[in-house]
Each structure stands twice: as C-alpha cells, then as structure tokens.
Amino acid sequence: MLRAPRRRPTPAWPTAATRLADPGTNLRGEVTLTASPLDTGGAGVKDVEFQYSPADAGAWVTISVDASDPYSVSWDTTLAGDGLYDLRIVVTDNA
C-alpha cells in the first residue's frame, strides 16, 4: 500500500511593521526608529535588527539590535552621510 507523504506545516515567519513619525520627510540628526514585530508561529520574538543601505544598493549596515519590547533604536543619521537610503528591520524568533 502506498501512502501519500506527510506534509509538514508551513513555518510562520515573524513579521514586523515600522512607522516613521513623519513619512516622506528627510531624516536629520538623531531619529528614533520603532518596530512592532509579530510572531504568529508562537515561538516569540528573540530580537529586532534595524538596518540601512544606500538606496537600491542592497548592502545592509546594522544600526542596532534590540532584544526587548518596545523595540526601538536611536539612529544618528549624520554617521550615514547625505543621500537616499533604504531602511529595513529583520525580526528573529526564538525557534
């Protein structure tokens, strides 16, 4: 008798949302970045990594890692120099 292979449940990757105080404006000086992570897989959030990259470059630089809620970081934008940048957050869960 042949049996169909068992399907493994699809992992639920953690997700996050971030919000800037005034979207669309230039960031200058010291700014606070915050993240609201959600881990629907139930393992819990381990940490949130805040990163930036020169626009469309794809080479990411870590600003800071925060391992406690509320997840936020203070970023001194003068260290990045003038220009356009992409921001992202990377959420790691406890699994």
Tab-separated table of C-alpha atoms in Angstrom:
chain	number	residue	atom	x	y	z
A	1	MET	CA	0.000	0.000	0.000
A	2	LEU	CA	1.358	3.408	-0.980
A	3	ARG	CA	0.813	6.337	1.289
A	4	ALA	CA	0.945	9.979	0.444
A	5	PRO	CA	3.893	11.779	2.026
A	6	ARG	CA	3.077	13.703	5.166
A	7	ARG	CA	3.005	17.403	4.689
A	8	ARG	CA	4.932	19.477	7.109
A	9	PRO	CA	3.250	22.611	8.329
A	10	THR	CA	4.486	25.748	6.628
A	11	PRO	CA	6.551	27.754	9.103
A	12	ALA	CA	5.033	31.039	10.162
A	13	TRP	CA	7.822	33.575	9.752
A	14	PRO	CA	7.819	36.548	12.073
A	15	THR	CA	6.730	39.838	10.546
A	16	ALA	CA	7.024	43.446	11.602
A	17	ALA	CA	5.760	46.890	10.843
A	18	THR	CA	7.580	50.137	11.344
A	19	ARG	CA	6.359	53.678	11.219
A	20	LEU	CA	8.195	56.953	10.864
A	21	ALA	CA	6.905	59.959	12.746
A	22	ASP	CA	6.520	61.957	9.530
A	23	PRO	CA	6.756	59.678	6.437
A	24	GLY	CA	8.210	61.264	3.319
A	25	THR	CA	10.334	63.857	5.087
A	26	ASN	CA	14.114	63.898	5.249
A	27	LEU	CA	15.605	62.337	8.336
A	28	ARG	CA	18.177	64.554	10.019
A	29	GLY	CA	20.237	64.231	13.143
A	30	GLU	CA	19.086	61.787	15.814
A	31	VAL	CA	15.884	59.896	14.905
A	32	THR	CA	14.033	57.120	16.684
A	33	LEU	CA	13.072	54.039	14.686
A	34	THR	CA	10.477	51.678	16.176
A	35	ALA	CA	9.206	48.265	15.145
A	36	SER	CA	6.124	46.256	16.043
A	37	PRO	CA	7.062	42.609	15.437
A	38	LEU	CA	4.550	39.755	15.370
A	39	ASP	CA	5.432	36.084	15.574
A	40	THR	CA	2.342	34.091	14.619
A	41	GLY	CA	4.299	30.835	14.936
A	42	GLY	CA	4.198	31.156	18.703
A	43	ALA	CA	7.935	30.897	19.422
A	44	GLY	CA	8.171	34.545	20.434
A	45	VAL	CA	10.405	37.342	19.180
A	46	LYS	CA	14.105	36.986	20.008
A	47	ASP	CA	15.261	40.344	18.634
A	48	VAL	CA	14.775	43.031	16.010
A	49	GLU	CA	17.664	44.275	13.887
A	50	PHE	CA	17.460	47.757	12.376
A	51	GLN	CA	19.445	48.244	9.140
A	52	TYR	CA	20.067	50.809	6.412
A	53	SER	CA	21.501	50.692	2.909
A	54	PRO	CA	22.295	53.325	0.295
A	55	ALA	CA	19.210	53.405	-1.959
A	56	ASP	CA	18.965	50.294	-4.163
A	57	ALA	CA	22.483	49.128	-3.198
A	58	GLY	CA	21.471	46.012	-1.276
A	59	ALA	CA	24.484	46.176	1.057
A	60	TRP	CA	22.909	46.430	4.528
A	61	VAL	CA	24.539	48.035	7.560
A	62	THR	CA	23.229	47.245	11.040
A	63	ILE	CA	22.241	50.293	13.055
A	64	SER	CA	21.438	48.341	16.214
A	65	VAL	CA	19.751	45.198	17.567
A	66	ASP	CA	17.054	45.416	20.236
A	67	ALA	CA	16.014	42.318	22.186
A	68	SER	CA	13.271	43.811	24.355
A	69	ASP	CA	9.822	45.231	23.806
A	70	PRO	CA	9.234	48.036	22.898
A	71	TYR	CA	11.656	47.541	20.005
A	72	SER	CA	13.314	50.811	19.061
A	73	VAL	CA	16.655	52.371	18.306
A	74	SER	CA	18.022	55.883	18.220
A	75	TRP	CA	19.897	56.447	14.940
A	76	ASP	CA	22.381	59.263	14.386
A	77	THR	CA	21.804	59.866	10.668
A	78	THR	CA	24.893	62.076	10.391
A	79	LEU	CA	27.016	58.901	10.531
A	80	ALA	CA	25.486	57.728	7.240
A	81	GLY	CA	26.251	60.872	5.247
A	82	ASP	CA	23.956	62.729	2.863
A	83	GLY	CA	21.948	60.733	0.354
A	84	LEU	CA	18.987	58.452	-0.126
A	85	TYR	CA	18.751	55.313	1.997
A	86	ASP	CA	16.544	52.270	2.359
A	87	LEU	CA	15.616	51.132	5.861
A	88	ARG	CA	14.593	47.640	6.939
A	89	ILE	CA	14.006	45.638	10.054
A	90	VAL	CA	14.887	41.982	10.447
A	91	VAL	CA	12.937	40.007	13.052
A	92	THR	CA	14.384	36.822	14.544
A	93	ASP	CA	12.168	34.478	16.512
A	94	ASN	CA	13.088	32.032	19.278
A	95	ALA	CA	12.546	28.930	17.117
